[in-house]
Amino acid sequence: MEEKLRILIAKPGLDTHERGAKIISRTLIEAGMEVIYMAQINLTIPQIISCAIEEDVNLIGLSILSGAHLSICRNIIDEMKKRNIDDMPVIVGGVIPRHDVPKLKEMGIREVFGPGIPTETVVEYVKALQG
């Protein structure tokens, strides 16, 4: 039996929105993946990384609308390096200015999905990442 992909979806910081995170979570579940959705607000970077390790996920998905995507992603990648899980892919969704996408990818974020991206695109990307 094929093992299900385990995906952690989280909203770091004070973002209170959750519509996009819920839609992506539901879409990934319907595509046959197991999703751990951290629904609470004010999640810290260490909380998110600890959950990823404890749940043994294959990928972290962050939903960010606060405008703090650069500092949040830099801190996520730094924390992952400290805990030796920096080979785990991280994808980001939210309102991210196009000019920041190359900066995020340079940091180590694998992909950025903005508003209006078909959910199937995210599913295909996640499946392709896992081979």
Tab-separated table of N, CA, C and O in Angstrom:
chain	number	residue	atom	x	y	z
A	1	MET	N	0.842	-1.186	0.000
A	1	MET	CA	0.000	0.000	0.000
A	1	MET	C	0.885	1.247	0.000
A	1	MET	O	1.838	1.345	0.759
A	2	GLU	N	0.564	2.180	-0.872
A	2	GLU	CA	1.336	3.412	-1.000
A	2	GLU	C	1.117	4.318	0.205
A	2	GLU	O	-0.016	4.495	0.662
A	3	GLU	N	2.211	4.885	0.724
A	3	GLU	CA	2.125	5.765	1.882
A	3	GLU	C	1.598	7.140	1.461
A	3	GLU	O	2.028	7.693	0.453
A	4	LYS	N	0.667	7.662	2.262
A	4	LYS	CA	0.112	8.981	1.970
A	4	LYS	C	1.127	10.068	2.260
A	4	LYS	O	1.878	9.969	3.231
A	5	LEU	N	1.135	11.085	1.432
A	5	LEU	CA	1.948	12.264	1.720
A	5	LEU	C	1.346	12.977	2.916
A	5	LEU	O	0.134	13.115	3.025
A	6	ARG	N	2.219	13.411	3.831
A	6	ARG	CA	1.769	14.130	5.023
A	6	ARG	C	2.198	15.586	4.879
A	6	ARG	O	3.389	15.876	4.739
A	7	ILE	N	1.221	16.473	4.929
A	7	ILE	CA	1.459	17.891	4.699
A	7	ILE	C	1.043	18.686	5.928
A	7	ILE	O	-0.058	18.484	6.454
A	8	LEU	N	1.899	19.597	6.369
A	8	LEU	CA	1.554	20.505	7.452
A	8	LEU	C	1.186	21.852	6.845
A	8	LEU	O	1.958	22.426	6.082
A	9	ILE	N	-0.002	22.331	7.169
A	9	ILE	CA	-0.436	23.669	6.738
A	9	ILE	C	-0.518	24.540	7.987
A	9	ILE	O	-1.188	24.179	8.965
A	10	ALA	N	0.147	25.695	7.940
A	10	ALA	CA	0.176	26.580	9.103
A	10	ALA	C	0.100	28.038	8.678
A	10	ALA	O	0.456	28.384	7.549
A	11	LYS	N	-0.381	28.835	9.605
A	11	LYS	CA	-0.468	30.289	9.401
A	11	LYS	C	0.407	30.937	10.482
A	11	LYS	O	-0.032	31.101	11.611
A	12	PRO	N	1.640	31.287	10.148
A	12	PRO	CA	2.526	31.863	11.168
A	12	PRO	C	2.133	33.286	11.549
A	12	PRO	O	1.551	34.023	10.744
A	13	GLY	N	2.447	33.647	12.770
A	13	GLY	CA	2.232	35.025	13.215
A	13	GLY	C	0.795	35.344	13.528
A	13	GLY	O	0.030	34.483	13.951
A	14	LEU	N	0.457	36.580	13.291
A	14	LEU	CA	-0.869	37.067	13.691
A	14	LEU	C	-1.907	37.018	12.581
A	14	LEU	O	-2.979	37.601	12.715
A	15	ASP	N	-1.607	36.353	11.493
A	15	ASP	CA	-2.607	36.219	10.427
A	15	ASP	C	-3.853	35.539	10.969
A	15	ASP	O	-3.771	34.463	11.551
A	16	THR	N	-4.987	36.174	10.792
A	16	THR	CA	-6.235	35.570	11.260
A	16	THR	C	-7.043	34.965	10.121
A	16	THR	O	-8.001	34.257	10.357
A	17	HIS	N	-6.639	35.255	8.893
A	17	HIS	CA	-7.358	34.685	7.748
A	17	HIS	C	-7.159	33.175	7.752
A	17	HIS	O	-6.157	32.687	8.265
A	18	GLU	N	-8.096	32.454	7.213
A	18	GLU	CA	-7.865	31.019	7.072
A	18	GLU	C	-8.582	30.408	5.886
A	18	GLU	O	-8.484	29.217	5.672
A	19	ARG	N	-9.245	31.230	5.126
A	19	ARG	CA	-9.992	30.701	3.983
A	19	ARG	C	-9.088	29.949	3.013
A	19	ARG	O	-9.356	28.815	2.644
A	20	GLY	N	-7.987	30.587	2.585
A	20	GLY	CA	-7.074	29.957	1.636
A	20	GLY	C	-6.441	28.697	2.209
A	20	GLY	O	-6.344	27.683	1.519
A	21	ALA	N	-6.034	28.771	3.475
A	21	ALA	CA	-5.407	27.608	4.110
A	21	ALA	C	-6.394	26.440	4.191
A	21	ALA	O	-6.031	25.282	3.965
A	22	LYS	N	-7.650	26.754	4.506
A	22	LYS	CA	-8.665	25.694	4.577
A	22	LYS	C	-8.959	25.107	3.202
A	22	LYS	O	-9.129	23.896	3.056
A	23	ILE	N	-9.025	25.966	2.193
A	23	ILE	CA	-9.302	25.477	0.828
A	23	ILE	C	-8.167	24.560	0.359
A	23	ILE	O	-8.410	23.471	-0.172
A	24	ILE	N	-6.933	24.991	0.586
A	24	ILE	CA	-5.795	24.148	0.167
A	24	ILE	C	-5.765	22.855	0.980
A	24	ILE	O	-5.515	21.775	0.433
A	25	SER	N	-6.038	22.952	2.274
A	25	SER	CA	-6.056	21.739	3.100
A	25	SER	C	-7.082	20.756	2.572
A	25	SER	O	-6.784	19.566	2.400
A	26	ARG	N	-8.286	21.222	2.323
A	26	ARG	CA	-9.363	20.358	1.817
A	26	ARG	C	-8.983	19.763	0.460
A	26	ARG	O	-9.184	18.580	0.195
A	27	THR	N	-8.407	20.578	-0.399
A	27	THR	CA	-8.009	20.113	-1.731
A	27	THR	C	-6.958	19.009	-1.640
A	27	THR	O	-7.046	17.995	-2.351
A	28	LEU	N	-5.976	19.189	-0.753
A	28	LEU	CA	-4.924	18.173	-0.611
A	28	LEU	C	-5.487	16.885	-0.023
A	28	LEU	O	-5.101	15.782	-0.429
A	29	ILE	N	-6.421	17.010	0.918
A	29	ILE	CA	-7.075	15.815	1.487
A	29	ILE	C	-7.836	15.072	0.394
A	29	ILE	O	-7.732	13.854	0.272
A	30	GLU	N	-8.587	15.803	-0.397
A	30	GLU	CA	-9.363	15.178	-1.477
A	30	GLU	C	-8.456	14.539	-2.524
A	30	GLU	O	-8.872	13.622	-3.231
A	31	ALA	N	-7.208	15.017	-2.612
A	31	ALA	CA	-6.237	14.436	-3.553
A	31	ALA	C	-5.531	13.227	-2.941
A	31	ALA	O	-4.622	12.672	-3.552
A	32	GLY	N	-5.941	12.838	-1.720
A	32	GLY	CA	-5.406	11.623	-1.116
A	32	GLY	C	-4.265	11.844	-0.140
A	32	GLY	O	-3.614	10.892	0.279
A	33	MET	N	-4.011	13.082	0.220
A	33	MET	CA	-2.912	13.371	1.153
A	33	MET	C	-3.462	13.532	2.567
A	33	MET	O	-4.633	13.817	2.756
A	34	GLU	N	-2.576	13.352	3.530
A	34	GLU	CA	-2.948	13.582	4.922
A	34	GLU	C	-2.483	14.990	5.293
A	34	GLU	O	-1.315	15.327	5.086
A	35	VAL	N	-3.387	15.792	5.813
A	35	VAL	CA	-3.066	17.182	6.139
A	35	VAL	C	-3.200	17.410	7.636
A	35	VAL	O	-4.204	17.055	8.239
A	36	ILE	N	-2.162	17.985	8.206
A	36	ILE	CA	-2.203	18.444	9.587
A	36	ILE	C	-2.355	19.951	9.493
A	36	ILE	O	-1.454	20.644	9.003
A	37	TYR	N	-3.492	20.456	9.915
A	37	TYR	CA	-3.781	21.885	9.794
A	37	TYR	C	-3.679	22.540	11.163
A	37	TYR	O	-4.460	22.239	12.056
A	38	MET	N	-2.713	23.434	11.309
A	38	MET	CA	-2.549	24.169	12.562
A	38	MET	C	-3.428	25.411	12.466
A	38	MET	O	-3.021	26.417	11.903
A	39	ALA	N	-4.623	25.328	13.029
A	39	ALA	CA	-5.633	26.362	12.825
A	39	ALA	C	-5.486	27.574	13.739
A	39	ALA	O	-6.091	28.600	13.489
A	40	GLN	N	-4.695	27.457	14.779
A	40	GLN	CA	-4.642	28.573	15.714
A	40	GLN	C	-3.856	29.758	15.149
A	40	GLN	O	-3.032	29.604	14.264
A	41	ILE	N	-4.144	30.949	15.672
A	41	ILE	CA	-3.401	32.141	15.277
A	41	ILE	C	-2.226	32.328	16.226
A	41	ILE	O	-2.152	31.700	17.273
A	42	ASN	N	-1.340	33.212	15.829
A	42	ASN	CA	-0.168	33.552	16.623
A	42	ASN	C	0.775	32.367	16.804
A	42	ASN	O	1.409	32.219	17.847
A	43	LEU	N	0.858	31.520	15.787
A	43	LEU	CA	1.807	30.409	15.838
A	43	LEU	C	3.224	30.946	15.708
A	43	LEU	O	3.493	31.821	14.892
A	44	THR	N	4.122	30.397	16.503
A	44	THR	CA	5.520	30.801	16.389
A	44	THR	C	6.240	29.866	15.430
A	44	THR	O	5.788	28.748	15.161
A	45	ILE	N	7.367	30.321	14.957
A	45	ILE	CA	8.185	29.494	14.059
A	45	ILE	C	8.588	28.192	14.768
A	45	ILE	O	8.420	27.116	14.188
A	46	PRO	N	9.092	28.244	16.007
A	46	PRO	CA	9.437	26.978	16.676
A	46	PRO	C	8.242	26.029	16.821
A	46	PRO	O	8.407	24.808	16.712
A	47	GLN	N	7.048	26.556	17.070
A	47	GLN	CA	5.862	25.689	17.167
A	47	GLN	C	5.610	24.972	15.840
A	47	GLN	O	5.290	23.784	15.817
A	48	ILE	N	5.719	25.707	14.762
A	48	ILE	CA	5.468	25.117	13.439
A	48	ILE	C	6.510	24.043	13.136
A	48	ILE	O	6.166	22.932	12.708
A	49	ILE	N	7.772	24.348	13.373
A	49	ILE	CA	8.829	23.377	13.077
A	49	ILE	C	8.721	22.159	13.997
A	49	ILE	O	8.905	21.020	13.559
A	50	SER	N	8.401	22.376	15.268
A	50	SER	CA	8.226	21.243	16.187
A	50	SER	C	7.103	20.335	15.710
A	50	SER	O	7.231	19.107	15.740
A	51	CYS	N	6.010	20.922	15.269
A	51	CYS	CA	4.879	20.133	14.768
A	51	CYS	C	5.299	19.345	13.526
A	51	CYS	O	4.959	18.166	13.402
A	52	ALA	N	6.045	19.971	12.628
A	52	ALA	CA	6.495	19.281	11.409
A	52	ALA	C	7.346	18.065	11.764
A	52	ALA	O	7.216	17.006	11.151
A	53	ILE	N	8.197	18.216	12.767
A	53	ILE	CA	9.061	17.106	13.186
A	53	ILE	C	8.229	16.018	13.868
A	53	ILE	O	8.346	14.844	13.542
A	54	GLU	N	7.374	16.427	14.809
A	54	GLU	CA	6.560	15.455	15.552
A	54	GLU	C	5.620	14.676	14.638
A	54	GLU	O	5.390	13.487	14.838
A	55	GLU	N	5.071	15.361	13.655
A	55	GLU	CA	4.117	14.715	12.745
A	55	GLU	C	4.804	14.023	11.567
A	55	GLU	O	4.140	13.411	10.745
A	56	ASP	N	6.125	14.187	11.474
A	56	ASP	CA	6.902	13.545	10.415
A	56	ASP	C	6.306	13.831	9.029
A	56	ASP	O	6.012	12.912	8.252
A	57	VAL	N	6.103	15.115	8.751
A	57	VAL	CA	5.484	15.504	7.484
A	57	VAL	C	6.499	15.491	6.345
A	57	VAL	O	7.711	15.532	6.575
A	58	ASN	N	5.987	15.448	5.128
A	58	ASN	CA	6.822	15.477	3.937
A	58	ASN	C	7.040	16.890	3.427
A	58	ASN	O	7.952	17.151	2.638
A	59	LEU	N	6.156	17.811	3.850
A	59	LEU	CA	6.196	19.166	3.294
A	59	LEU	C	5.486	20.118	4.255
A	59	LEU	O	4.528	19.735	4.921
A	60	ILE	N	5.977	21.354	4.311
A	60	ILE	CA	5.316	22.411	5.086
A	60	ILE	C	4.726	23.420	4.108
A	60	ILE	O	5.407	23.886	3.194
A	61	GLY	N	3.467	23.751	4.314
A	61	GLY	CA	2.805	24.795	3.536
A	61	GLY	C	2.440	25.946	4.460
A	61	GLY	O	1.799	25.733	5.483
A	62	LEU	N	2.882	27.135	4.117
A	62	LEU	CA	2.595	28.309	4.937
A	62	LEU	C	1.620	29.215	4.214
A	62	LEU	O	1.760	29.468	3.014
A	63	SER	N	0.659	29.722	4.943
A	63	SER	CA	-0.276	30.708	4.412
A	63	SER	C	0.049	32.040	5.067
A	63	SER	O	-0.004	32.163	6.292
A	64	ILE	N	0.422	33.020	4.250
A	64	ILE	CA	0.865	34.308	4.802
A	64	ILE	C	0.196	35.450	4.053
A	64	ILE	O	0.345	35.586	2.843
A	65	LEU	N	-0.534	36.266	4.785
A	65	LEU	CA	-1.157	37.459	4.201
A	65	LEU	C	-0.724	38.736	4.914
A	65	LEU	O	-1.160	39.809	4.572
A	66	SER	N	0.109	38.592	5.914
A	66	SER	CA	0.451	39.730	6.768
A	66	SER	C	1.404	40.729	6.135
A	66	SER	O	1.551	41.836	6.635
A	67	GLY	N	2.079	40.329	5.069
A	67	GLY	CA	3.102	41.185	4.488
A	67	GLY	C	4.475	40.931	5.088
A	67	GLY	O	5.458	41.521	4.660
A	68	ALA	N	4.527	40.043	6.053
A	68	ALA	CA	5.800	39.732	6.718
A	68	ALA	C	6.433	38.466	6.148
A	68	ALA	O	7.237	37.814	6.821
A	69	HIS	N	6.096	38.122	4.916
A	69	HIS	CA	6.540	36.850	4.331
A	69	HIS	C	8.063	36.703	4.289
A	69	HIS	O	8.578	35.616	4.484
A	70	LEU	N	8.795	37.787	4.031
A	70	LEU	CA	10.252	37.667	3.935
A	70	LEU	C	10.871	37.299	5.283
A	70	LEU	O	11.674	36.371	5.370
A	71	SER	N	10.488	38.008	6.321
A	71	SER	CA	11.081	37.705	7.634
A	71	SER	C	10.582	36.358	8.162
A	71	SER	O	11.359	35.585	8.736
A	72	ILE	N	9.318	36.048	7.963
A	72	ILE	CA	8.788	34.760	8.427
A	72	ILE	C	9.503	33.605	7.726
A	72	ILE	O	9.952	32.660	8.372
A	73	CYS	N	9.620	33.696	6.419
A	73	CYS	CA	10.252	32.601	5.670
A	73	CYS	C	11.737	32.482	6.018
A	73	CYS	O	12.258	31.372	6.134
A	74	ARG	N	12.413	33.607	6.200
A	74	ARG	CA	13.827	33.548	6.585
A	74	ARG	C	13.957	32.843	7.941
A	74	ARG	O	14.811	31.977	8.123
A	75	ASN	N	13.076	33.180	8.868
A	75	ASN	CA	13.120	32.551	10.193
A	75	ASN	C	12.762	31.067	10.137
A	75	ASN	O	13.334	30.255	10.867
A	76	ILE	N	11.817	30.711	9.294
A	76	ILE	CA	11.447	29.293	9.123
A	76	ILE	C	12.658	28.507	8.605
A	76	ILE	O	13.011	27.454	9.148
A	77	ILE	N	13.275	29.006	7.561
A	77	ILE	CA	14.419	28.303	6.972
A	77	ILE	C	15.568	28.214	7.982
A	77	ILE	O	16.199	27.162	8.125
A	78	ASP	N	15.823	29.303	8.704
A	78	ASP	CA	16.891	29.281	9.723
A	78	ASP	C	16.598	28.241	10.809
A	78	ASP	O	17.485	27.497	11.229
A	79	GLU	N	15.349	28.192	11.262
A	79	GLU	CA	14.974	27.228	12.307
A	79	GLU	C	15.082	25.793	11.783
A	79	GLU	O	15.512	24.892	12.506
A	80	MET	N	14.712	25.593	10.532
A	80	MET	CA	14.831	24.259	9.941
A	80	MET	C	16.291	23.833	9.859
A	80	MET	O	16.620	22.680	10.106
A	81	LYS	N	17.173	24.775	9.533
A	81	LYS	CA	18.609	24.455	9.474
A	81	LYS	C	19.119	24.093	10.863
A	81	LYS	O	19.882	23.135	11.004
A	82	LYS	N	18.691	24.830	11.881
A	82	LYS	CA	19.118	24.533	13.255
A	82	LYS	C	18.717	23.124	13.667
A	82	LYS	O	19.418	22.458	14.409
A	83	ARG	N	17.566	22.683	13.178
A	83	ARG	CA	17.051	21.370	13.590
A	83	ARG	C	17.344	20.275	12.560
A	83	ARG	O	16.774	19.182	12.617
A	84	ASN	N	18.156	20.622	11.581
A	84	ASN	CA	18.577	19.659	10.549
A	84	ASN	C	17.418	19.063	9.759
A	84	ASN	O	17.426	17.868	9.434
A	85	ILE	N	16.443	19.882	9.456
A	85	ILE	CA	15.366	19.411	8.578
A	85	ILE	C	15.232	20.340	7.367
A	85	ILE	O	14.160	20.446	6.767
A	86	ASP	N	16.312	21.006	7.022
A	86	ASP	CA	16.249	21.979	5.935
A	86	ASP	C	16.104	21.338	4.557
A	86	ASP	O	15.953	22.038	3.567
A	87	ASP	N	16.078	20.005	4.500
A	87	ASP	CA	15.797	19.345	3.224
A	87	ASP	C	14.292	19.154	3.008
A	87	ASP	O	13.856	18.733	1.944
A	88	MET	N	13.486	19.480	4.024
A	88	MET	CA	12.029	19.369	3.901
A	88	MET	C	11.514	20.554	3.066
A	88	MET	O	11.809	21.702	3.370
A	89	PRO	N	10.759	20.286	2.011
A	89	PRO	CA	10.265	21.384	1.189
A	89	PRO	C	9.255	22.274	1.927
A	89	PRO	O	8.448	21.789	2.714
A	90	VAL	N	9.348	23.560	1.629
A	90	VAL	CA	8.393	24.540	2.160
A	90	VAL	C	7.801	25.297	0.978
A	90	VAL	O	8.534	25.783	0.113
A	91	ILE	N	6.472	25.363	0.958
A	91	ILE	CA	5.796	26.176	-0.044
A	91	ILE	C	4.997	27.247	0.682
A	91	ILE	O	4.645	27.084	1.849
A	92	VAL	N	4.733	28.354	-0.016
A	92	VAL	CA	4.045	29.486	0.593
A	92	VAL	C	2.894	29.902	-0.299
A	92	VAL	O	3.022	29.967	-1.524
A	93	GLY	N	1.776	30.218	0.339
A	93	GLY	CA	0.642	30.780	-0.374
A	93	GLY	C	0.209	32.066	0.300
A	93	GLY	O	0.438	32.257	1.492
A	94	GLY	N	-0.371	32.948	-0.470
A	94	GLY	CA	-0.848	34.197	0.101
A	94	GLY	C	-0.632	35.346	-0.868
A	94	GLY	O	-0.324	35.136	-2.038
A	95	VAL	N	-0.803	36.531	-0.355
A	95	VAL	CA	-0.606	37.717	-1.185
A	95	VAL	C	0.867	38.102	-1.082
A	95	VAL	O	1.287	38.773	-0.146
A	96	ILE	N	1.627	37.623	-2.057
A	96	ILE	CA	3.077	37.839	-2.073
A	96	ILE	C	3.405	38.664	-3.322
A	96	ILE	O	3.122	38.220	-4.441
A	97	PRO	N	3.993	39.831	-3.149
A	97	PRO	CA	4.365	40.617	-4.341
A	97	PRO	C	5.320	39.829	-5.232
A	97	PRO	O	6.221	39.150	-4.736
A	98	ARG	N	5.095	39.935	-6.550
A	98	ARG	CA	5.922	39.170	-7.494
A	98	ARG	C	7.415	39.409	-7.311
A	98	ARG	O	8.214	38.497	-7.451
A	99	HIS	N	7.781	40.665	-7.002
A	99	HIS	CA	9.210	40.959	-6.884
A	99	HIS	C	9.846	40.274	-5.672
A	99	HIS	O	11.067	40.212	-5.575
A	100	ASP	N	9.047	39.747	-4.750
A	100	ASP	CA	9.597	39.035	-3.588
A	100	ASP	C	9.748	37.532	-3.834
A	100	ASP	O	10.441	36.855	-3.071
A	101	VAL	N	9.129	37.016	-4.874
A	101	VAL	CA	9.187	35.568	-5.136
A	101	VAL	C	10.625	35.082	-5.338
A	101	VAL	O	11.036	34.095	-4.711
A	102	PRO	N	11.440	35.758	-6.160
A	102	PRO	CA	12.838	35.287	-6.292
A	102	PRO	C	13.600	35.315	-4.965
A	102	PRO	O	14.418	34.432	-4.706
A	103	LYS	N	13.328	36.314	-4.132
A	103	LYS	CA	14.002	36.386	-2.827
A	103	LYS	C	13.610	35.187	-1.965
A	103	LYS	O	14.451	34.600	-1.281
A	104	LEU	N	12.336	34.830	-1.988
A	104	LEU	CA	11.876	33.686	-1.202
A	104	LEU	C	12.514	32.387	-1.701
A	104	LEU	O	12.944	31.553	-0.904
A	105	LYS	N	12.576	32.232	-3.003
A	105	LYS	CA	13.173	31.014	-3.561
A	105	LYS	C	14.668	30.949	-3.267
A	105	LYS	O	15.207	29.880	-3.013
A	106	GLU	N	15.315	32.103	-3.289
A	106	GLU	CA	16.741	32.141	-2.948
A	106	GLU	C	16.967	31.711	-1.502
A	106	GLU	O	17.965	31.078	-1.175
A	107	MET	N	16.024	32.040	-0.634
A	107	MET	CA	16.124	31.630	0.775
A	107	MET	C	15.980	30.130	0.944
A	107	MET	O	16.465	29.549	1.900
A	108	GLY	N	15.237	29.499	0.019
A	108	GLY	CA	15.001	28.069	0.133
A	108	GLY	C	13.536	27.674	0.047
A	108	GLY	O	13.210	26.491	0.149
A	109	ILE	N	12.652	28.641	-0.119
A	109	ILE	CA	11.237	28.325	-0.322
A	109	ILE	C	11.101	27.706	-1.713
A	109	ILE	O	11.582	28.272	-2.697
A	110	ARG	N	10.466	26.549	-1.781
A	110	ARG	CA	10.417	25.835	-3.067
A	110	ARG	C	9.477	26.479	-4.081
A	110	ARG	O	9.784	26.532	-5.266
A	111	GLU	N	8.307	26.949	-3.596
A	111	GLU	CA	7.366	27.559	-4.542
A	111	GLU	C	6.453	28.518	-3.807
A	111	GLU	O	6.225	28.374	-2.603
A	112	VAL	N	5.950	29.482	-4.564
A	112	VAL	CA	5.036	30.483	-4.017
A	112	VAL	C	3.781	30.473	-4.881
A	112	VAL	O	3.864	30.560	-6.107
A	113	PHE	N	2.625	30.362	-4.223
A	113	PHE	CA	1.342	30.330	-4.924
A	113	PHE	C	0.522	31.543	-4.503
A	113	PHE	O	0.195	31.696	-3.331
A	114	GLY	N	0.206	32.367	-5.460
A	114	GLY	CA	-0.561	33.575	-5.167
A	114	GLY	C	-2.046	33.360	-5.346
A	114	GLY	O	-2.501	32.273	-5.727
A	115	PRO	N	-2.817	34.397	-5.090
A	115	PRO	CA	-4.275	34.313	-5.246
A	115	PRO	C	-4.650	33.961	-6.695
A	115	PRO	O	-3.994	34.400	-7.632
A	116	GLY	N	-5.681	33.157	-6.841
A	116	GLY	CA	-6.191	32.826	-8.160
A	116	GLY	C	-5.538	31.613	-8.799
A	116	GLY	O	-5.968	31.169	-9.863
A	117	ILE	N	-4.508	31.076	-8.185
A	117	ILE	CA	-3.864	29.858	-8.723
A	117	ILE	C	-4.866	28.710	-8.583
A	117	ILE	O	-5.424	28.502	-7.492
A	118	PRO	N	-5.103	27.948	-9.640
A	118	PRO	CA	-6.003	26.800	-9.503
A	118	PRO	C	-5.467	25.814	-8.453
A	118	PRO	O	-4.265	25.550	-8.415
A	119	THR	N	-6.353	25.317	-7.626
A	119	THR	CA	-5.916	24.405	-6.565
A	119	THR	C	-5.251	23.152	-7.138
A	119	THR	O	-4.363	22.592	-6.511
A	120	GLU	N	-5.681	22.744	-8.331
A	120	GLU	CA	-5.068	21.569	-8.962
A	120	GLU	C	-3.576	21.799	-9.222
A	120	GLU	O	-2.775	20.865	-9.191
A	121	THR	N	-3.208	23.035	-9.457
A	121	THR	CA	-1.795	23.362	-9.687
A	121	THR	C	-0.979	23.061	-8.438
A	121	THR	O	0.126	22.524	-8.519
A	122	VAL	N	-1.536	23.378	-7.281
A	122	VAL	CA	-0.840	23.107	-6.015
A	122	VAL	C	-0.717	21.595	-5.820
A	122	VAL	O	0.355	21.091	-5.467
A	123	VAL	N	-1.795	20.871	-6.063
A	123	VAL	CA	-1.769	19.405	-5.908
A	123	VAL	C	-0.713	18.794	-6.822
A	123	VAL	O	0.101	17.980	-6.387
A	124	GLU	N	-0.707	19.180	-8.067
A	124	GLU	CA	0.267	18.639	-9.017
A	124	GLU	C	1.689	18.963	-8.582
A	124	GLU	O	2.581	18.122	-8.669
A	125	TYR	N	1.899	20.181	-8.106
A	125	TYR	CA	3.231	20.580	-7.677
A	125	TYR	C	3.685	19.734	-6.484
A	125	TYR	O	4.808	19.240	-6.461
A	126	VAL	N	2.803	19.570	-5.505
A	126	VAL	CA	3.152	18.798	-4.306
A	126	VAL	C	3.452	17.345	-4.680
A	126	VAL	O	4.443	16.769	-4.226
A	127	LYS	N	2.640	16.761	-5.516
A	127	LYS	CA	2.881	15.376	-5.940
A	127	LYS	C	4.205	15.259	-6.683
A	127	LYS	O	4.963	14.313	-6.463
A	128	ALA	N	4.517	16.226	-7.520
A	128	ALA	CA	5.774	16.192	-8.278
A	128	ALA	C	6.987	16.347	-7.354
A	128	ALA	O	8.029	15.742	-7.592
A	129	LEU	N	6.852	17.130	-6.303
A	129	LEU	CA	7.952	17.309	-5.352
A	129	LEU	C	8.331	15.993	-4.686
A	129	LEU	O	9.495	15.747	-4.389
A	130	GLN	N	7.324	15.177	-4.458
A	130	GLN	CA	7.554	13.917	-3.752
A	130	GLN	C	7.934	12.789	-4.698
A	130	GLN	O	8.197	11.684	-4.262
A	131	GLY	N	7.962	13.087	-5.969
A	131	GLY	CA	8.391	12.105	-6.957
A	131	GLY	C	7.327	11.151	-7.225
A	131	GLY	O	7.198	10.060	-7.355
